[in-house]
mmCIF file of N, CA and C in Angstrom:
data_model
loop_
_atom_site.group_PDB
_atom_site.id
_atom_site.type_symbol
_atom_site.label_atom_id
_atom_site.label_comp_id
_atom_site.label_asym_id
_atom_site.label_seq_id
_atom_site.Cartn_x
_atom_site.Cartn_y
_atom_site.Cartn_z
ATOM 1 N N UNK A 1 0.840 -1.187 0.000
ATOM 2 C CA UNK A 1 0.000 0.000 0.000
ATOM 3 C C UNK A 1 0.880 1.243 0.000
ATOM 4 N N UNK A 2 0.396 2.117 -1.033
ATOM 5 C CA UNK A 2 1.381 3.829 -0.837
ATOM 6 C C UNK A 2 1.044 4.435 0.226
ATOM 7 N N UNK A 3 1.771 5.055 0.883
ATOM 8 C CA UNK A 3 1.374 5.952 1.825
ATOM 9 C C UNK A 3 1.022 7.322 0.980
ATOM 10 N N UNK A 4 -0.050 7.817 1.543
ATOM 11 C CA UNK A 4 -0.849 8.955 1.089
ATOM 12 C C UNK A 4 -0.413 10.078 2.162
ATOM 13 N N UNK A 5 0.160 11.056 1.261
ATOM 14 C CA UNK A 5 1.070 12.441 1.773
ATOM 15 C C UNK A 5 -0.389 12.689 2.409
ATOM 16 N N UNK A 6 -1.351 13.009 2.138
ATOM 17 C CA UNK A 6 -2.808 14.303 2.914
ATOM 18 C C UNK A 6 -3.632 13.688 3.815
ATOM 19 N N UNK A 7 -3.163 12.313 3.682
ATOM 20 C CA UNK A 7 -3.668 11.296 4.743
ATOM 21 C C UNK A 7 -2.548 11.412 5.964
ATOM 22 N N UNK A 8 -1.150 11.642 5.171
ATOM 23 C CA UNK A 8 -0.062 11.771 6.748
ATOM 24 C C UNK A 8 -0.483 13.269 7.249
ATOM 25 N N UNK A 9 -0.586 13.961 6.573
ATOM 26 C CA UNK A 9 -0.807 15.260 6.770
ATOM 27 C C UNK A 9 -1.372 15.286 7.691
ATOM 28 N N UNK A 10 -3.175 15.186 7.422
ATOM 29 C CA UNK A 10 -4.371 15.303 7.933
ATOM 30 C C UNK A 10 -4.136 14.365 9.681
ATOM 31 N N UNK A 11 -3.320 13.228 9.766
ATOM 32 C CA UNK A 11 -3.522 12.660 10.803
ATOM 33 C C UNK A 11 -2.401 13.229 11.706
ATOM 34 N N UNK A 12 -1.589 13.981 11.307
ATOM 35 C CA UNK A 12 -0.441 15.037 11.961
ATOM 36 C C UNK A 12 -0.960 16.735 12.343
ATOM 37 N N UNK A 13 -2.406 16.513 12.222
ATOM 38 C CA UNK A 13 -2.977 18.167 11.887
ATOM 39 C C UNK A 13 -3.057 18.061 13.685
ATOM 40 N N UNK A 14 -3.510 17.010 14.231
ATOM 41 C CA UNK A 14 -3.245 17.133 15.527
ATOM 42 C C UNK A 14 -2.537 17.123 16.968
ATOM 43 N N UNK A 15 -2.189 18.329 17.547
ATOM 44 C CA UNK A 15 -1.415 18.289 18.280
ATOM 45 C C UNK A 15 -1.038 17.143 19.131
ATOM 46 N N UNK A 16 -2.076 16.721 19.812
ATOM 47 C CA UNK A 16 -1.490 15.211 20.850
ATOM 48 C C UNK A 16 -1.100 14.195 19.257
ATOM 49 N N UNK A 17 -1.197 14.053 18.638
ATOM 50 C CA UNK A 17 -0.869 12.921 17.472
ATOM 51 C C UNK A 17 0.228 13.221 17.339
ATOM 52 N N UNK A 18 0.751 14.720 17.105
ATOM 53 C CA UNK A 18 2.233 15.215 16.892
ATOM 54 C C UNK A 18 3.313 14.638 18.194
ATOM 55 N N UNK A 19 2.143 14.893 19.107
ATOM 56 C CA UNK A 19 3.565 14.673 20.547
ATOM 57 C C UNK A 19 3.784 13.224 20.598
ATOM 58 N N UNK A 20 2.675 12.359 20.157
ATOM 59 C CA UNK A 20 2.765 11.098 19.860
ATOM 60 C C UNK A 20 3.731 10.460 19.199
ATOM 61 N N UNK A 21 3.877 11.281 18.000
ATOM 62 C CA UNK A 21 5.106 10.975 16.781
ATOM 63 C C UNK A 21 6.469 10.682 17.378
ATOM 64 N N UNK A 22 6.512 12.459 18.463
ATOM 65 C CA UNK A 22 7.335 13.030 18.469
ATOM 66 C C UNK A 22 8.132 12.013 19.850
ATOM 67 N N UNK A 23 7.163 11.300 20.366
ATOM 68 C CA UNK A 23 7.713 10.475 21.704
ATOM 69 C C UNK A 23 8.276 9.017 20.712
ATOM 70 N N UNK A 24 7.408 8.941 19.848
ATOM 71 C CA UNK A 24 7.713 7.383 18.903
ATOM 72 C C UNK A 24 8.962 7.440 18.067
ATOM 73 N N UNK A 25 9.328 8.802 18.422
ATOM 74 C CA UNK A 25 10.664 9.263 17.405
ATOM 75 C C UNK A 25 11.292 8.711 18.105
ATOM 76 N N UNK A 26 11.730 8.729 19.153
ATOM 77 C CA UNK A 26 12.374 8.000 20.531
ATOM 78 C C UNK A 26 12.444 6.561 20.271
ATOM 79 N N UNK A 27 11.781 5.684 20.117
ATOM 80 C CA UNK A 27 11.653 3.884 20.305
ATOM 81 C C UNK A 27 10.260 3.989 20.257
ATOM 82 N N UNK A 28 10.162 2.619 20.164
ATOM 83 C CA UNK A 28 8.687 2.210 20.172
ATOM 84 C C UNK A 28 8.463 2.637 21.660
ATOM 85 N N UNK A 29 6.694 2.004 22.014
ATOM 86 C CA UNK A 29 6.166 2.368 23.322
ATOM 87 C C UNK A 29 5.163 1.711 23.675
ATOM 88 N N UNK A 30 4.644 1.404 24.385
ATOM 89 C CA UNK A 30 3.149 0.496 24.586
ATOM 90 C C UNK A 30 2.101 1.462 24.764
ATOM 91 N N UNK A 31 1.050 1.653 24.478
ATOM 92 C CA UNK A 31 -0.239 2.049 24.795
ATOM 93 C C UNK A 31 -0.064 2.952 26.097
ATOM 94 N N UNK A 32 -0.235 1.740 27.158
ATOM 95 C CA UNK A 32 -0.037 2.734 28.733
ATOM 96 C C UNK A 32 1.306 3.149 28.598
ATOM 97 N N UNK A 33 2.139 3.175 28.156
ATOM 98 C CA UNK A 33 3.535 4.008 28.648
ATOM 99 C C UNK A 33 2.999 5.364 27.706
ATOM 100 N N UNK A 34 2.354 5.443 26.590
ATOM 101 C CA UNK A 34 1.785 6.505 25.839
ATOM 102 C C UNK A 34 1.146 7.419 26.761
ATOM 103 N N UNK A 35 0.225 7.118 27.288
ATOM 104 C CA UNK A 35 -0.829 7.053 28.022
ATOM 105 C C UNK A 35 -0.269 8.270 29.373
ATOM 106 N N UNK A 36 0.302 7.307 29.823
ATOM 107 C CA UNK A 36 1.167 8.032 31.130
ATOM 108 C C UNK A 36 1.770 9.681 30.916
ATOM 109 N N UNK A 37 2.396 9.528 29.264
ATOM 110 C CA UNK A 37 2.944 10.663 29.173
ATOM 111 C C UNK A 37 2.065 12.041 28.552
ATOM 112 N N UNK A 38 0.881 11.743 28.499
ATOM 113 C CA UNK A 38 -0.082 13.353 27.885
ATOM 114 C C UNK A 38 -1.072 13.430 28.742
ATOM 115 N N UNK A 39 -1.747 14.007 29.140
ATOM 116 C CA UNK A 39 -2.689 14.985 29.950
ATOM 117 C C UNK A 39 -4.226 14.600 29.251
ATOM 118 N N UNK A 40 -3.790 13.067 28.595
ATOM 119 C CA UNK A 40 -5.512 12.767 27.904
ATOM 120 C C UNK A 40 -5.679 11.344 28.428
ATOM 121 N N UNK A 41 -6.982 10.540 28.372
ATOM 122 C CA UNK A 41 -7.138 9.384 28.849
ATOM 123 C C UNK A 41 -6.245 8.712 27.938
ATOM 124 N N UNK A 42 -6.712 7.236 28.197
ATOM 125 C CA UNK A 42 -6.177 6.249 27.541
ATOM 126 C C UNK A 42 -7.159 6.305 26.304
ATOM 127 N N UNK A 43 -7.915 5.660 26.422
ATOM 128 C CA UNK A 43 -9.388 5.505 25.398
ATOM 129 C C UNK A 43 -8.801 6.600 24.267
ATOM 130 N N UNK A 44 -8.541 8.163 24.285
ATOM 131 C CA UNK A 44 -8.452 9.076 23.903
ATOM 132 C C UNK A 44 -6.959 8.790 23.212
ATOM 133 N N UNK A 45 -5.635 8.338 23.781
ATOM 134 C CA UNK A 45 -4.526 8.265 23.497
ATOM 135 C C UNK A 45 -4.427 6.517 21.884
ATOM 136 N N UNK A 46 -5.466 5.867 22.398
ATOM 137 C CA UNK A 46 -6.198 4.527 21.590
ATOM 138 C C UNK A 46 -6.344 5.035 20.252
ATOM 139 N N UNK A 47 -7.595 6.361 20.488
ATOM 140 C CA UNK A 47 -7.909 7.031 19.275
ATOM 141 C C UNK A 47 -6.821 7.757 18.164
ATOM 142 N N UNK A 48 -6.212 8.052 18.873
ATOM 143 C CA UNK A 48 -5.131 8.877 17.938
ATOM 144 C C UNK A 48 -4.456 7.585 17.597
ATOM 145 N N UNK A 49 -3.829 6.584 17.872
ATOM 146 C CA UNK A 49 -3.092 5.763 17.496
ATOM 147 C C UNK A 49 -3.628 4.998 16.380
ATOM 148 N N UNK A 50 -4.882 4.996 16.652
ATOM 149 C CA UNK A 50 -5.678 4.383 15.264
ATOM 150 C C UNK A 50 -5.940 5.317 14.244
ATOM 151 N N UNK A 51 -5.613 6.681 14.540
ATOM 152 C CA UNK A 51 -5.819 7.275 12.863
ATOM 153 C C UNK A 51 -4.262 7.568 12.515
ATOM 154 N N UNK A 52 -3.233 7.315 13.394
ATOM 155 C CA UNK A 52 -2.256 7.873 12.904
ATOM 156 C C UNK A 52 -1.606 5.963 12.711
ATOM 157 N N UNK A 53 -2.347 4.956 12.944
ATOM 158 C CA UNK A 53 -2.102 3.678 11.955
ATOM 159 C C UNK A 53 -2.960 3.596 10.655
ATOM 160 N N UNK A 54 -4.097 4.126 10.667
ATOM 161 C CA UNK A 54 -4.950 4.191 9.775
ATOM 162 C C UNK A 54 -4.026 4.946 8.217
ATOM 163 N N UNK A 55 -3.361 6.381 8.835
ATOM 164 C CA UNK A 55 -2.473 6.901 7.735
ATOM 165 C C UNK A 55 -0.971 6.714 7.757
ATOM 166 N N UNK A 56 -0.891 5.188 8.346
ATOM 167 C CA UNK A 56 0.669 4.543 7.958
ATOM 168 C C UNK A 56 1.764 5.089 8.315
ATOM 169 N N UNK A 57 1.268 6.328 9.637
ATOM 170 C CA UNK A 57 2.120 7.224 10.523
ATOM 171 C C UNK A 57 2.601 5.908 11.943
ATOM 172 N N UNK A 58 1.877 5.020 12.193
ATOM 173 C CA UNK A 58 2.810 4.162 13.110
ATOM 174 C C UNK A 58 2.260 2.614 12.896
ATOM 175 N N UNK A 59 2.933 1.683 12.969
ATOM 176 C CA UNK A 59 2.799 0.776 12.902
ATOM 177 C C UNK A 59 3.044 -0.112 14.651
ATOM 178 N N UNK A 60 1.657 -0.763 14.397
ATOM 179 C CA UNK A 60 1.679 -1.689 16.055
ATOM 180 C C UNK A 60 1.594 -3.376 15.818
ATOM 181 N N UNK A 61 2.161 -3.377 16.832
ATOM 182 C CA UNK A 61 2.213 -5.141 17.353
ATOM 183 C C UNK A 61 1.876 -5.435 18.266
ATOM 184 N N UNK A 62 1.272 -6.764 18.159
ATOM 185 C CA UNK A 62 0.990 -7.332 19.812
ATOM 186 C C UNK A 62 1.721 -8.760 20.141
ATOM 187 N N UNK A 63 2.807 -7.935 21.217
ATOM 188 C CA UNK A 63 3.026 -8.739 22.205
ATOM 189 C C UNK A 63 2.935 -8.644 23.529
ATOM 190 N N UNK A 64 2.255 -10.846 23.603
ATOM 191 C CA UNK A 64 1.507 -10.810 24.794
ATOM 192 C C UNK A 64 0.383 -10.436 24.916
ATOM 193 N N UNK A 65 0.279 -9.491 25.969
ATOM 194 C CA UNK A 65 -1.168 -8.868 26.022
ATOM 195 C C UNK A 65 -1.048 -6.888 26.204
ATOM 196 N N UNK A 66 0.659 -6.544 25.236
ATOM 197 C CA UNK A 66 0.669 -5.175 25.329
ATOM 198 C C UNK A 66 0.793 -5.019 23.827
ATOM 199 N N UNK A 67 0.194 -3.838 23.303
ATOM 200 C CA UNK A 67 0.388 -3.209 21.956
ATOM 201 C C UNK A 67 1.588 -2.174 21.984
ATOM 202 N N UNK A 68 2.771 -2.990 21.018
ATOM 203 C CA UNK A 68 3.694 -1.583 21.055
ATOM 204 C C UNK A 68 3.679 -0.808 19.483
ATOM 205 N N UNK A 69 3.800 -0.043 19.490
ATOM 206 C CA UNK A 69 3.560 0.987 18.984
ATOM 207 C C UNK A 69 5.154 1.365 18.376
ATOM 208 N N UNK A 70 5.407 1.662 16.545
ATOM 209 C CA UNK A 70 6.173 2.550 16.667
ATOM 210 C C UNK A 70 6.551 3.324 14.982
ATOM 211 N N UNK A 71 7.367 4.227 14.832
ATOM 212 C CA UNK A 71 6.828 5.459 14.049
ATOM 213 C C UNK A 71 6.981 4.765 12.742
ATOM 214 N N UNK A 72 6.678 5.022 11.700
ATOM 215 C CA UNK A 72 6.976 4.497 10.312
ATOM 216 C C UNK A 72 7.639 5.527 10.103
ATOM 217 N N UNK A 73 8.941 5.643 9.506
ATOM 218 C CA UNK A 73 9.999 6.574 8.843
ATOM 219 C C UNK A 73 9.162 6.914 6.952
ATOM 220 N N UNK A 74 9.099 5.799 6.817
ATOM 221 C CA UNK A 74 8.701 5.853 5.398
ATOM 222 C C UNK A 74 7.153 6.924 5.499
ATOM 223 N N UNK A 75 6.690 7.541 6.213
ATOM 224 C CA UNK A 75 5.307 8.059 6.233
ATOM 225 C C UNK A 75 5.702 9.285 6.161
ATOM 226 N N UNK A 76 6.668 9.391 7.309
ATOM 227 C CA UNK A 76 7.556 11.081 6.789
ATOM 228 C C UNK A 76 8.476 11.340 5.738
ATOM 229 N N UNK A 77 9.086 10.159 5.494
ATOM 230 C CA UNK A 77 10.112 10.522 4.233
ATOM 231 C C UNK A 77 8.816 10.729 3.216
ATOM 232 N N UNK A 78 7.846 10.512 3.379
ATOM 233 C CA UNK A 78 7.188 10.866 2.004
ATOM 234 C C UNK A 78 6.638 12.218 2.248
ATOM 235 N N UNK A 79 6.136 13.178 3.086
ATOM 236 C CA UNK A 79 5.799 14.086 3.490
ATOM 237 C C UNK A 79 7.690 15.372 3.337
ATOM 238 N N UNK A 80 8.285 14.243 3.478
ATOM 239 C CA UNK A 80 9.689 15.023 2.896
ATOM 240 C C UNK A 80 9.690 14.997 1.712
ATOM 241 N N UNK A 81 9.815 14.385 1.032
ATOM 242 C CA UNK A 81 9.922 14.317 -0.675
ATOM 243 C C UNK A 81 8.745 15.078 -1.134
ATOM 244 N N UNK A 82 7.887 15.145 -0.918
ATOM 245 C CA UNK A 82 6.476 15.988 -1.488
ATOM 246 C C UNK A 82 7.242 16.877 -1.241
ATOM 247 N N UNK A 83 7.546 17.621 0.132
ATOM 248 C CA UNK A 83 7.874 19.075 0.275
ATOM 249 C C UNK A 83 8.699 19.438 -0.196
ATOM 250 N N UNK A 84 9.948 18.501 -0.690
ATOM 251 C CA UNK A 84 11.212 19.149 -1.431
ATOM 252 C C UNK A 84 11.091 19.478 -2.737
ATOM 253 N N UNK A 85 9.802 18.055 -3.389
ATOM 254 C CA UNK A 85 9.610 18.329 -4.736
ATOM 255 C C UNK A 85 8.706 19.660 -5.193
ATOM 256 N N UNK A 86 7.657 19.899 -4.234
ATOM 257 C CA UNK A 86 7.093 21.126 -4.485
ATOM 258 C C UNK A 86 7.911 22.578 -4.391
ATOM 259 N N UNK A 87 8.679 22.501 -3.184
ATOM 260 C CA UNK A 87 9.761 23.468 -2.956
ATOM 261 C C UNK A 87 10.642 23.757 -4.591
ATOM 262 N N UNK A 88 11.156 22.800 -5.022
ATOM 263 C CA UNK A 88 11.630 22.753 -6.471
ATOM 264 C C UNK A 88 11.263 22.835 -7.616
ATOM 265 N N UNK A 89 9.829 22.810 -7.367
ATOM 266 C CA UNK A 89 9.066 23.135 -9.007
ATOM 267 C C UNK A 89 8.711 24.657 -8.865
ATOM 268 N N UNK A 90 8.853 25.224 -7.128
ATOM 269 C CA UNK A 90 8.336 26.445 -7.625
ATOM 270 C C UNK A 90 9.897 27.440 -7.122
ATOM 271 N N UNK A 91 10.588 26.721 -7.009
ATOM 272 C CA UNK A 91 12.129 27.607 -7.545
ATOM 273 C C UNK A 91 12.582 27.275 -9.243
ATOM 274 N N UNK A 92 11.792 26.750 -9.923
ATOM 275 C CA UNK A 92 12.158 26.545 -11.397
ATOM 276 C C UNK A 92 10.802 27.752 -12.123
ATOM 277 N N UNK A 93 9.948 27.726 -11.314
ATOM 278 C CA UNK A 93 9.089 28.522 -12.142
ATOM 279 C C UNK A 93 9.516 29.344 -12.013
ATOM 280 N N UNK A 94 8.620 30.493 -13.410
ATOM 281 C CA UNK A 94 9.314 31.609 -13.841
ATOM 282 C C UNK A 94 8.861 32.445 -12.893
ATOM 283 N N UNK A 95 9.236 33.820 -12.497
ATOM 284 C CA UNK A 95 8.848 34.531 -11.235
ATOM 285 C C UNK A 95 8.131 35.606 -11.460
ATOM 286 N N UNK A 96 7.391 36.287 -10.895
ATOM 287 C CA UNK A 96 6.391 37.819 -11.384
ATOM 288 C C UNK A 96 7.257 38.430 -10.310
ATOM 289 N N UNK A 97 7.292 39.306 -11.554
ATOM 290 C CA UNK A 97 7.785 40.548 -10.021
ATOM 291 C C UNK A 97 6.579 41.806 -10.276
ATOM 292 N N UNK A 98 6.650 42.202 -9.043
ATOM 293 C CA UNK A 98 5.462 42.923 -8.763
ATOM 294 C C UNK A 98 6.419 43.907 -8.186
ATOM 295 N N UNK A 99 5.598 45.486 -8.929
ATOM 296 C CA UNK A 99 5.983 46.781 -8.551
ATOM 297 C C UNK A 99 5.227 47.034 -7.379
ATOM 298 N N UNK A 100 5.725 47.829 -6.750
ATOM 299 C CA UNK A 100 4.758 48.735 -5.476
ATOM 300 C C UNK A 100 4.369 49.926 -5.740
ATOM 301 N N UNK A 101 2.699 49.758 -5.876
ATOM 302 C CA UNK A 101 2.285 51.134 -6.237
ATOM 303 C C UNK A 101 2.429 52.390 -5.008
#
């Protein structure tokens, strides 16, 4: 399956999802060790993990009877490459320059 840049986007539009990332940048993590570290329930910390697996932002496993959790690189390298390639098509376009009236 491709990972979809507006699908990583859209599931990064939210702040606790970001701090989520941003702790998974670290190592993987289990659910409750997630849990422990933000100022939201569990149930609530569940939810974000399922839209940010839903858009191929983390990938989980179960072992035992804990879900660990951890970041897909490939979800941001593609959210990198979009941005470099757009960054580069519009340093090749031609430029307006605009006077100040």
């Amino acid at each position: 399956m491709a990972i979809e840049v507006g699908d990583v986007l859209a599931a990064l539009a939210d702040g606790s999802r970001r701090r989520i990332v941003g702790r998974l940048a670290q190592g993987p993590a289990t659910t409750g060790q997630l849990a422990e570290l933000f100022p939201i329930s569990r149930p609530a910390v569940s939810q974000h993990l399922k839209i940010l697996q839903t858009a191929d932002v983390v990938r989980t496993t179960l072992v035992g009877r804990h879900r660990w959790h951890e970041l897909n690189p490939d979800a941001l390298h593609a959210i990198a490459d979009w941005a470099v390639d757009l960054a580069a098509r519009h340093e090749k376009a031609p430029s307006t320059s605009r006077t100040p009236t």
